[in-house]
Amino acid sequence: MAEQTRIAIVDDEQDMRQSISQWLALSGFATETYGSAEEALKKVTPDFPGVVISDIRMPGMDGMTFLKRLMSADSSLPVIMITGHGDVPMAVEAMQLGAYDFMEKPFNPDRLTDLARRAAQARKLTLDNRALRRELSDGTVLMRKLIGTSPAMERLREDILDLGQADTHVLIDGETGTGKTLVAHALHAVGPRAGKTFALTSCAALGEEELGAKLFGPVTEGGLPLVEEARGGTLVLEDIESLPLSLQARLTTFINEQGTPAETRIVAIHNGSDPERSLEDALRPDLFYRLAAMKLVLPPLRSRGEDVLTLFTHFAEAFGEEYGATPPQLSAQEAAQLLQAPWPGNVRQLINLAERAVLQQRRGTGSISSLLMSDTQEQGETVQVTTEGKPLKEYVEAFERMLIDNTMRRHRGSIAGVMEELSLPRRTLNEKMAKYGLSRSNYL
């Protein structure tokens, strides 16, 4: 295991808890033992990153009371109960209270390991989902995901903060892969509806009948229709240009009935990659003007300058960590190629390229150039560079900034290390860092 799963073992019998601990440690778990439930409760808190194994019969607080305390603090925590032969009815009751499973003494150590492993996987999934929900409700975290220092990205972040507080319906437009759904999450998270329902669906993913039922009902055993589920929160409609006319009429009625200010905020996302079909042509005029009262247009990657290099470095480092590989270091030629590429798939295409570059680096084959050429051929592109020519000085400066930034990261802010690797005198390095807005404190 890359990271050991924690197992808290609670039993008043020292031999039993040590035996379980030794066996699970050999199976790759990080174990911790407690002689009483009272002692364990001091350490096993909500969001405990692991599994609890507890005996039922213990002096002081018994296993059943311990289980109830754990379930009241975190009902998703996997708790495996250990029972004696006469305690099976009590173990069944424990399952009804929320225990993950139980084992009867004497138990098979291999079965215990298998049970602990499955419980650990369930716990990891629960905690990952919690972390994702927290992230998607944290405006600060989401805004940090909108990486880039280009003027276009600076404006976008300011517009998100402004429109987030304005709390009106918003239209998000932009080419495929520019991050429109991420921006919708950010709008919700930085506004007054943060923490309330965020419901999302694609208008292109379902047929007219299925989409109508999902949006407008009726209420079924599966839950509320999205317009009801999202009341008081935000309803995001991706691919709004694909919304059938009959449903456009129902959505317009729903918006009109809410009045001002709207009880439910509508965020419509338009995939603006088809220049021959505008959203104004695809929607009823009354619906279009209601949704487009406030509009965000996301910049394509090819217009974001050296953000391309910043993003590539960020994603390559992330994939390098995921795959246990050293991320590729761009040459000046490769940096120039990234800056000149047309990026029809925008940031999504860049993420895919960064992942493939890391995998290539691990195998010791291929190049960034070959990956870009492969992308171009697959998408039928004849243009291999942007049509917007840039002075050589801009390419040089972008590469120079990236090189200093990457070297500072590797040396964790050590000026001496950067000076030695780049063969730069201190004064020159200081001048260039000031020029590119790089601060040593960001790397410590």
CSV table of C-alpha atoms in Angstrom, one decimal:
chain,number,residue,atom,x,y,z
A,1,MET,CA,0.0,0.0,0.0
A,2,ALA,CA,1.3,3.5,-0.8
A,3,GLU,CA,-0.3,4.8,2.4
A,4,GLN,CA,-1.1,2.4,5.2
A,5,THR,CA,-4.7,2.3,6.4
A,6,ARG,CA,-5.1,2.8,10.2
A,7,ILE,CA,-6.8,0.1,12.2
A,8,ALA,CA,-7.9,0.9,15.8
A,9,ILE,CA,-8.1,-2.3,17.8
A,10,VAL,CA,-10.1,-2.0,21.1
A,11,ASP,CA,-10.0,-5.0,23.5
A,12,ASP,CA,-9.4,-5.3,27.2
A,13,GLU,CA,-7.4,-8.5,26.7
A,14,GLN,CA,-3.9,-7.6,26.0
A,15,ASP,CA,-3.0,-10.9,24.3
A,16,MET,CA,-6.0,-10.6,21.9
A,17,ARG,CA,-5.3,-7.0,20.8
A,18,GLN,CA,-1.6,-7.7,20.3
A,19,SER,CA,-2.4,-10.8,18.3
A,20,ILE,CA,-4.8,-9.0,16.0
A,21,SER,CA,-2.4,-6.0,15.7
A,22,GLN,CA,0.6,-8.2,14.7
A,23,TRP,CA,-1.5,-10.1,12.1
A,24,LEU,CA,-2.9,-6.9,10.5
A,25,ALA,CA,0.5,-5.2,10.6
A,26,LEU,CA,1.9,-8.1,8.6
A,27,SER,CA,-0.9,-7.5,6.1
A,28,GLY,CA,0.2,-3.9,5.5
A,29,PHE,CA,-2.1,-2.0,8.0
A,30,ALA,CA,-1.0,0.6,10.5
A,31,THR,CA,-2.4,-0.6,13.8
A,32,GLU,CA,-3.0,1.2,17.1
A,33,THR,CA,-4.3,-0.6,20.2
A,34,TYR,CA,-6.5,0.5,23.1
A,35,GLY,CA,-7.3,-1.4,26.3
A,36,SER,CA,-10.7,0.4,26.7
A,37,ALA,CA,-13.4,2.1,24.8
A,38,GLU,CA,-12.9,5.3,26.9
A,39,GLU,CA,-9.2,5.4,25.8
A,40,ALA,CA,-10.1,4.8,22.1
A,41,LEU,CA,-12.7,7.6,22.0
A,42,LYS,CA,-9.9,10.1,22.8
A,43,LYS,CA,-8.2,9.2,19.5
A,44,VAL,CA,-11.0,7.9,17.2
A,45,THR,CA,-12.6,11.1,16.1
A,46,PRO,CA,-15.0,11.9,13.2
A,47,ASP,CA,-13.2,11.5,9.9
A,48,PHE,CA,-10.8,8.9,11.5
A,49,PRO,CA,-9.0,7.7,8.4
A,50,GLY,CA,-9.4,4.0,9.0
A,51,VAL,CA,-11.4,1.2,10.6
A,52,VAL,CA,-12.2,0.2,14.2
A,53,ILE,CA,-12.2,-3.4,15.5
A,54,SER,CA,-13.8,-3.7,18.9
A,55,ASP,CA,-14.7,-6.5,21.4
A,56,ILE,CA,-18.3,-6.4,22.6
A,57,ARG,CA,-17.7,-7.5,26.2
A,58,MET,CA,-15.4,-5.1,28.0
A,59,PRO,CA,-15.4,-3.7,31.5
A,60,GLY,CA,-16.5,0.0,31.9
A,61,MET,CA,-17.9,1.1,28.6
A,62,ASP,CA,-18.9,-2.1,26.7
A,63,GLY,CA,-18.7,-2.6,22.9
A,64,MET,CA,-22.3,-1.7,22.2
A,65,THR,CA,-22.2,1.6,24.0
A,66,PHE,CA,-18.9,2.3,22.3
A,67,LEU,CA,-20.5,1.6,18.9
A,68,LYS,CA,-23.4,3.9,19.6
A,69,ARG,CA,-20.9,6.7,20.6
A,70,LEU,CA,-18.9,6.1,17.4
A,71,MET,CA,-22.1,6.0,15.2
A,72,SER,CA,-23.4,9.3,16.7
A,73,ALA,CA,-20.1,11.0,15.9
A,74,ASP,CA,-19.6,9.5,12.4
A,75,SER,CA,-22.2,7.0,11.1
A,76,SER,CA,-20.1,6.0,8.1
A,77,LEU,CA,-17.1,4.8,10.2
A,78,PRO,CA,-16.6,1.0,9.6
A,79,VAL,CA,-16.7,-0.8,13.0
A,80,ILE,CA,-16.0,-4.6,13.1
A,81,MET,CA,-17.3,-6.2,16.3
A,82,ILE,CA,-15.6,-9.3,17.9
A,83,THR,CA,-18.0,-11.6,19.7
A,84,GLY,CA,-17.9,-14.7,21.8
A,85,HIS,CA,-20.1,-17.6,20.9
A,86,GLY,CA,-23.0,-16.5,23.1
A,87,ASP,CA,-22.9,-12.9,21.8
A,88,VAL,CA,-24.1,-13.5,18.3
A,89,PRO,CA,-27.7,-12.1,18.9
A,90,MET,CA,-25.9,-9.0,20.4
A,91,ALA,CA,-23.7,-8.8,17.3
A,92,VAL,CA,-26.8,-8.9,15.0
A,93,GLU,CA,-28.2,-6.0,17.1
A,94,ALA,CA,-24.8,-4.2,16.6
A,95,MET,CA,-25.3,-4.6,12.8
A,96,GLN,CA,-28.7,-2.9,13.1
A,97,LEU,CA,-27.0,0.0,15.0
A,98,GLY,CA,-24.6,0.5,12.1
A,99,ALA,CA,-21.7,-1.9,12.7
A,100,TYR,CA,-19.8,-2.9,9.4
A,101,ASP,CA,-19.7,-6.6,10.3
A,102,PHE,CA,-18.9,-8.9,13.2
A,103,MET,CA,-16.6,-11.9,13.7
A,104,GLU,CA,-17.1,-14.8,16.2
A,105,LYS,CA,-14.3,-16.1,18.3
A,106,PRO,CA,-12.2,-18.0,17.4
A,107,PHE,CA,-11.9,-16.4,14.0
A,108,ASN,CA,-9.9,-17.0,10.9
A,109,PRO,CA,-7.1,-14.4,10.6
A,110,ASP,CA,-7.3,-14.4,6.8
A,111,ARG,CA,-11.0,-13.6,7.0
A,112,LEU,CA,-10.3,-10.8,9.4
A,113,THR,CA,-7.7,-9.4,7.0
A,114,ASP,CA,-10.1,-9.6,4.1
A,115,LEU,CA,-12.9,-7.9,6.1
A,116,ALA,CA,-10.5,-5.1,7.3
A,117,ARG,CA,-9.4,-4.5,3.7
A,118,ARG,CA,-12.9,-4.2,2.4
A,119,ALA,CA,-13.9,-1.9,5.3
A,120,ALA,CA,-10.8,0.2,4.6
A,121,GLN,CA,-11.7,0.6,0.9
A,122,ALA,CA,-15.3,1.6,1.9
A,123,ARG,CA,-13.8,4.1,4.4
A,124,LYS,CA,-11.5,5.6,1.8
A,125,LEU,CA,-14.4,6.1,-0.6
A,126,THR,CA,-16.4,7.8,2.1
A,127,LEU,CA,-13.6,10.2,3.0
A,128,ASP,CA,-12.8,10.9,-0.6
A,129,ASN,CA,-16.4,11.8,-1.3
A,130,ARG,CA,-16.5,14.0,1.8
A,131,ALA,CA,-13.3,15.8,0.7
A,132,LEU,CA,-14.7,16.4,-2.7
A,133,ARG,CA,-17.9,17.8,-1.3
A,134,ARG,CA,-15.9,20.1,0.9
A,135,GLU,CA,-13.8,21.2,-2.0
A,136,LEU,CA,-16.8,21.9,-4.1
A,137,SER,CA,-18.3,24.0,-1.4
A,138,ASP,CA,-15.1,25.9,-0.6
A,139,GLY,CA,-14.8,29.0,-2.8
A,140,THR,CA,-11.2,29.6,-1.8
A,141,VAL,CA,-10.1,26.1,-3.0
A,142,LEU,CA,-12.1,26.3,-6.2
A,143,MET,CA,-10.6,29.7,-7.1
A,144,ARG,CA,-7.1,28.3,-6.6
A,145,LYS,CA,-8.0,25.7,-9.2
A,146,LEU,CA,-8.4,28.4,-11.8
A,147,ILE,CA,-4.7,28.5,-12.4
A,148,GLY,CA,-3.0,31.3,-14.4
A,149,THR,CA,-1.7,34.8,-14.2
A,150,SER,CA,-2.7,36.0,-17.7
A,151,PRO,CA,-4.9,39.1,-17.8
A,152,ALA,CA,-7.7,36.9,-19.1
A,153,MET,CA,-7.6,34.7,-16.0
A,154,GLU,CA,-7.2,37.6,-13.6
A,155,ARG,CA,-10.4,39.1,-15.1
A,156,LEU,CA,-12.2,35.8,-15.0
A,157,ARG,CA,-11.5,35.4,-11.2
A,158,GLU,CA,-12.7,38.9,-10.5
A,159,ASP,CA,-15.9,38.4,-12.6
A,160,ILE,CA,-16.6,35.1,-10.7
A,161,LEU,CA,-16.4,36.9,-7.4
A,162,ASP,CA,-18.6,39.8,-8.6
A,163,LEU,CA,-21.3,37.6,-10.2
A,164,GLY,CA,-21.1,35.1,-7.3
A,165,GLN,CA,-22.3,37.9,-5.0
A,166,ALA,CA,-24.8,39.3,-7.6
A,167,ASP,CA,-26.8,36.0,-7.2
A,168,THR,CA,-28.6,36.3,-10.6
A,169,HIS,CA,-29.0,33.8,-13.4
A,170,VAL,CA,-25.7,33.4,-15.3
A,171,LEU,CA,-24.7,32.1,-18.8
A,172,ILE,CA,-21.2,30.6,-19.0
A,173,ASP,CA,-19.9,30.4,-22.6
A,174,GLY,CA,-16.7,29.0,-24.0
A,175,GLU,CA,-15.0,26.4,-26.0
A,176,THR,CA,-14.9,22.7,-24.9
A,177,GLY,CA,-12.3,22.0,-22.3
A,178,THR,CA,-12.0,25.5,-20.9
A,179,GLY,CA,-13.4,24.6,-17.4
A,180,LYS,CA,-17.0,25.8,-17.6
A,181,THR,CA,-18.3,23.3,-15.0
A,182,LEU,CA,-15.5,24.2,-12.6
A,183,VAL,CA,-16.5,27.9,-13.0
A,184,ALA,CA,-20.1,27.0,-12.3
A,185,HIS,CA,-19.0,25.3,-9.0
A,186,ALA,CA,-17.0,28.4,-8.1
A,187,LEU,CA,-19.9,30.8,-8.8
A,188,HIS,CA,-22.0,28.7,-6.4
A,189,ALA,CA,-19.3,28.4,-3.7
A,190,VAL,CA,-18.4,32.1,-3.5
A,191,GLY,CA,-21.9,33.4,-3.4
A,192,PRO,CA,-24.7,33.5,-0.8
A,193,ARG,CA,-26.0,30.0,-1.8
A,194,ALA,CA,-22.7,28.3,-0.8
A,195,GLY,CA,-23.6,25.2,1.3
A,196,LYS,CA,-27.0,24.9,-0.3
A,197,THR,CA,-28.0,22.4,-3.0
A,198,PHE,CA,-25.9,22.4,-6.2
A,199,ALA,CA,-27.7,20.3,-8.9
A,200,LEU,CA,-26.2,19.7,-12.3
A,201,THR,CA,-27.4,17.9,-15.5
A,202,SER,CA,-26.5,17.9,-19.2
A,203,CYS,CA,-29.3,18.8,-21.6
A,204,ALA,CA,-27.5,16.7,-24.3
A,205,ALA,CA,-27.2,13.5,-22.3
A,206,LEU,CA,-30.8,12.4,-22.3
A,207,GLY,CA,-33.7,12.2,-24.7
A,208,GLU,CA,-36.5,14.8,-24.4
A,209,GLU,CA,-38.8,12.6,-22.3
A,210,GLU,CA,-36.1,11.5,-19.9
A,211,LEU,CA,-34.7,15.0,-19.5
A,212,GLY,CA,-38.2,16.4,-18.9
A,213,ALA,CA,-38.8,13.9,-16.2
A,214,LYS,CA,-35.4,14.5,-14.6
A,215,LEU,CA,-35.9,18.3,-14.6
A,216,PHE,CA,-39.6,18.8,-13.9
A,217,GLY,CA,-40.9,15.5,-12.4
A,218,PRO,CA,-43.1,13.9,-11.3
A,219,VAL,CA,-41.8,13.1,-7.9
A,220,THR,CA,-40.8,9.4,-7.8
A,221,GLU,CA,-39.3,7.0,-5.3
A,222,GLY,CA,-35.9,7.9,-6.8
A,223,GLY,CA,-36.2,11.4,-5.5
A,224,LEU,CA,-37.3,14.9,-6.4
A,225,PRO,CA,-37.0,16.4,-9.9
A,226,LEU,CA,-34.1,18.8,-10.2
A,227,VAL,CA,-36.1,22.0,-10.2
A,228,GLU,CA,-37.4,20.9,-6.8
A,229,GLU,CA,-34.2,19.5,-5.5
A,230,ALA,CA,-32.3,22.7,-6.3
A,231,ARG,CA,-34.8,25.1,-4.7
A,232,GLY,CA,-32.9,27.7,-2.7
A,233,GLY,CA,-29.7,26.6,-4.4
A,234,THR,CA,-28.2,26.5,-7.8
A,235,LEU,CA,-29.4,24.5,-10.9
A,236,VAL,CA,-26.7,24.1,-13.5
A,237,LEU,CA,-27.8,23.1,-17.1
A,238,GLU,CA,-24.9,22.0,-19.2
A,239,ASP,CA,-25.2,22.1,-23.0
A,240,ILE,CA,-28.1,24.4,-22.7
A,241,GLU,CA,-28.2,24.8,-26.5
A,242,SER,CA,-29.5,21.2,-26.7
A,243,LEU,CA,-32.5,21.8,-24.5
A,244,PRO,CA,-35.6,20.9,-26.5
A,245,LEU,CA,-38.1,23.7,-27.3
A,246,SER,CA,-40.9,22.1,-25.3
A,247,LEU,CA,-38.6,22.1,-22.2
A,248,GLN,CA,-37.4,25.6,-23.0
A,249,ALA,CA,-41.0,26.7,-22.5
A,250,ARG,CA,-41.3,24.9,-19.2
A,251,LEU,CA,-38.0,26.3,-18.0
A,252,THR,CA,-39.1,29.8,-18.9
A,253,THR,CA,-42.3,29.4,-17.0
A,254,PHE,CA,-40.3,28.1,-14.0
A,255,ILE,CA,-38.1,31.1,-14.0
A,256,ASN,CA,-41.0,33.5,-14.4
A,257,GLU,CA,-42.9,32.0,-11.5
A,258,GLN,CA,-39.9,32.5,-9.1
A,259,GLY,CA,-40.1,36.2,-9.3
A,260,THR,CA,-37.2,38.5,-8.2
A,261,PRO,CA,-34.9,37.7,-6.6
A,262,ALA,CA,-35.0,34.2,-7.9
A,263,GLU,CA,-35.4,31.4,-5.3
A,264,THR,CA,-33.3,29.1,-7.5
A,265,ARG,CA,-30.3,30.4,-9.4
A,266,ILE,CA,-30.0,29.0,-12.9
A,267,VAL,CA,-26.4,28.7,-14.4
A,268,ALA,CA,-26.6,27.8,-18.0
A,269,ILE,CA,-23.5,26.4,-19.8
A,270,HIS,CA,-23.1,26.8,-23.5
A,271,ASN,CA,-20.6,24.8,-25.4
A,272,GLY,CA,-19.5,27.5,-27.8
A,273,SER,CA,-17.3,25.3,-30.0
A,274,ASP,CA,-19.7,25.5,-33.0
A,275,PRO,CA,-19.2,28.9,-34.7
A,276,GLU,CA,-22.2,28.2,-37.1
A,277,ARG,CA,-24.8,28.0,-34.4
A,278,SER,CA,-25.1,30.7,-31.8
A,279,LEU,CA,-27.0,30.2,-28.5
A,280,GLU,CA,-29.3,33.0,-29.5
A,281,ASP,CA,-30.4,30.9,-32.4
A,282,ALA,CA,-30.9,27.8,-30.3
A,283,LEU,CA,-33.0,29.3,-27.5
A,284,ARG,CA,-36.4,31.0,-27.4
A,285,PRO,CA,-35.7,34.8,-27.1
A,286,ASP,CA,-37.5,35.2,-23.8
A,287,LEU,CA,-35.4,32.3,-22.3
A,288,PHE,CA,-32.1,33.5,-23.8
A,289,TYR,CA,-32.4,37.0,-22.4
A,290,ARG,CA,-33.3,35.7,-19.0
A,291,LEU,CA,-30.3,33.4,-18.9
A,292,ALA,CA,-27.8,35.8,-20.6
A,293,ALA,CA,-28.5,38.8,-18.4
A,294,MET,CA,-25.1,38.1,-16.8
A,295,LYS,CA,-22.5,36.3,-18.9
A,296,LEU,CA,-19.1,34.8,-18.4
A,297,VAL,CA,-17.0,34.0,-21.5
A,298,LEU,CA,-14.1,31.7,-20.7
A,299,PRO,CA,-10.8,32.4,-22.5
A,300,PRO,CA,-9.5,29.6,-24.8
A,301,LEU,CA,-6.1,28.3,-23.8
A,302,ARG,CA,-4.3,29.6,-26.9
A,303,SER,CA,-5.1,33.2,-25.8
A,304,ARG,CA,-3.6,32.7,-22.3
A,305,GLY,CA,0.1,33.1,-23.1
A,306,GLU,CA,2.5,31.6,-20.6
A,307,ASP,CA,-0.4,30.1,-18.5
A,308,VAL,CA,0.1,27.2,-20.9
A,309,LEU,CA,3.6,26.5,-19.4
A,310,THR,CA,2.3,27.1,-15.8
A,311,LEU,CA,-0.5,24.6,-16.3
A,312,PHE,CA,1.6,22.0,-18.0
A,313,THR,CA,4.1,22.1,-15.1
A,314,HIS,CA,1.3,21.9,-12.5
A,315,PHE,CA,-0.4,18.9,-14.1
A,316,ALA,CA,2.9,17.1,-15.0
A,317,GLU,CA,4.0,17.4,-11.3
A,318,ALA,CA,0.6,16.1,-10.2
A,319,PHE,CA,0.8,13.1,-12.5
A,320,GLY,CA,4.4,12.5,-11.7
A,321,GLU,CA,3.4,12.1,-8.0
A,322,GLU,CA,0.5,9.9,-8.9
A,323,TYR,CA,2.6,7.5,-11.1
A,324,GLY,CA,5.8,7.7,-9.1
A,325,ALA,CA,7.7,9.2,-12.0
A,326,THR,CA,9.8,12.3,-12.5
A,327,PRO,CA,7.9,14.9,-14.5
A,328,PRO,CA,9.5,15.9,-17.8
A,329,GLN,CA,11.6,19.1,-17.9
A,330,LEU,CA,10.7,21.2,-20.9
A,331,SER,CA,13.4,22.3,-23.3
A,332,ALA,CA,13.2,25.8,-24.8
A,333,GLN,CA,12.0,24.2,-28.1
A,334,GLU,CA,9.2,22.2,-26.4
A,335,ALA,CA,8.1,25.3,-24.4
A,336,ALA,CA,7.8,27.3,-27.6
A,337,GLN,CA,5.8,24.5,-29.2
A,338,LEU,CA,3.4,24.4,-26.3
A,339,LEU,CA,3.0,28.2,-26.5
A,340,GLN,CA,2.3,28.0,-30.3
A,341,ALA,CA,0.0,25.0,-30.3
A,342,PRO,CA,-3.7,25.8,-31.2
A,343,TRP,CA,-5.1,23.7,-28.3
A,344,PRO,CA,-8.6,23.0,-29.8
A,345,GLY,CA,-9.3,20.9,-26.7
A,346,ASN,CA,-8.1,23.7,-24.4
A,347,VAL,CA,-7.2,22.8,-20.8
A,348,ARG,CA,-8.7,19.3,-21.0
A,349,GLN,CA,-6.3,18.6,-23.9
A,350,LEU,CA,-3.4,20.0,-22.0
A,351,ILE,CA,-4.1,17.7,-19.0
A,352,ASN,CA,-4.2,14.7,-21.2
A,353,LEU,CA,-1.0,15.7,-22.8
A,354,ALA,CA,0.7,16.2,-19.4
A,355,GLU,CA,-0.4,12.7,-18.3
A,356,ARG,CA,0.9,11.1,-21.5
A,357,ALA,CA,4.2,13.0,-21.2
A,358,VAL,CA,4.7,11.7,-17.6
A,359,LEU,CA,4.0,8.1,-18.8
A,360,GLN,CA,6.5,8.6,-21.7
A,361,GLN,CA,9.1,9.9,-19.3
A,362,ARG,CA,8.7,6.9,-17.1
A,363,ARG,CA,9.2,4.6,-20.1
A,364,GLY,CA,12.1,6.7,-21.4
A,365,THR,CA,10.5,7.1,-24.9
A,366,GLY,CA,8.8,9.8,-27.0
A,367,SER,CA,8.8,13.5,-26.8
A,368,ILE,CA,6.4,16.5,-26.2
A,369,SER,CA,6.7,17.3,-29.9
A,370,SER,CA,5.4,13.8,-30.9
A,371,LEU,CA,2.5,14.1,-28.5
A,372,LEU,CA,1.5,17.4,-30.0
A,373,MET,CA,1.8,16.1,-33.5
A,374,SER,CA,-0.3,13.1,-32.6
A,375,ASP,CA,-3.0,15.4,-31.1
A,376,THR,CA,-3.0,17.5,-34.3
A,377,GLN,CA,-3.4,14.5,-36.6
A,378,GLU,CA,-6.2,12.9,-34.5
A,379,GLN,CA,-8.2,16.1,-34.5
A,380,GLY,CA,-7.7,16.6,-38.2
A,381,GLU,CA,-6.0,20.0,-37.6
A,382,THR,CA,-3.9,21.4,-40.5
A,383,VAL,CA,-2.6,24.3,-38.5
A,384,GLN,CA,0.1,23.3,-36.0
A,385,VAL,CA,0.6,26.7,-34.4
A,386,THR,CA,-1.6,29.6,-33.4
A,387,THR,CA,-2.3,32.2,-36.1
A,388,GLU,CA,-1.5,34.9,-33.6
A,389,GLY,CA,2.2,35.6,-34.1
A,390,LYS,CA,4.2,36.6,-31.0
A,391,PRO,CA,7.5,38.3,-30.8
A,392,LEU,CA,10.5,36.0,-30.0
A,393,LYS,CA,11.1,38.0,-26.9
A,394,GLU,CA,7.7,36.8,-25.4
A,395,TYR,CA,8.6,33.1,-26.0
A,396,VAL,CA,12.0,33.6,-24.4
A,397,GLU,CA,10.6,35.4,-21.4
A,398,ALA,CA,7.9,32.8,-20.9
A,399,PHE,CA,10.4,30.0,-21.0
A,400,GLU,CA,12.8,31.8,-18.7
A,401,ARG,CA,10.1,32.4,-16.1
A,402,MET,CA,9.1,28.8,-16.2
A,403,LEU,CA,12.7,27.6,-15.9
A,404,ILE,CA,13.3,29.8,-12.8
A,405,ASP,CA,10.0,28.8,-11.3
A,406,ASN,CA,10.6,25.1,-11.7
A,407,THR,CA,14.2,25.3,-10.4
A,408,MET,CA,13.0,27.2,-7.4
A,409,ARG,CA,10.5,24.5,-6.7
A,410,ARG,CA,13.1,21.7,-7.0
A,411,HIS,CA,15.5,23.6,-4.6
A,412,ARG,CA,12.6,24.6,-2.3
A,413,GLY,CA,13.6,28.3,-2.4
A,414,SER,CA,17.3,27.8,-2.0
A,415,ILE,CA,18.8,30.8,-3.9
A,416,ALA,CA,22.3,29.2,-3.8
A,417,GLY,CA,20.9,26.0,-5.4
A,418,VAL,CA,19.2,27.9,-8.2
A,419,MET,CA,22.2,30.1,-8.8
A,420,GLU,CA,24.4,27.0,-9.2
A,421,GLU,CA,22.0,25.0,-11.4
A,422,LEU,CA,21.2,28.0,-13.7
A,423,SER,CA,24.7,29.5,-13.6
A,424,LEU,CA,23.3,32.9,-12.6
A,425,PRO,CA,24.9,35.5,-10.3
A,426,ARG,CA,22.7,36.5,-7.4
A,427,ARG,CA,21.9,40.0,-8.7
A,428,THR,CA,20.8,38.7,-12.1
A,429,LEU,CA,18.6,36.1,-10.4
A,430,ASN,CA,17.0,38.7,-8.1
A,431,GLU,CA,16.3,41.0,-11.0
A,432,LYS,CA,14.7,38.3,-13.1
A,433,MET,CA,12.6,37.0,-10.1
A,434,ALA,CA,11.4,40.6,-9.5
A,435,LYS,CA,10.6,41.0,-13.3
A,436,TYR,CA,8.5,37.8,-13.4
A,437,GLY,CA,6.8,38.3,-10.0
A,438,LEU,CA,8.5,35.3,-8.3
A,439,SER,CA,9.0,35.4,-4.6
A,440,ARG,CA,11.3,33.1,-2.7
A,441,SER,CA,8.8,32.9,0.2
A,442,ASN,CA,6.4,31.0,-2.2
A,443,TYR,CA,8.8,28.0,-2.4
A,444,LEU,CA,9.9,27.6,1.2
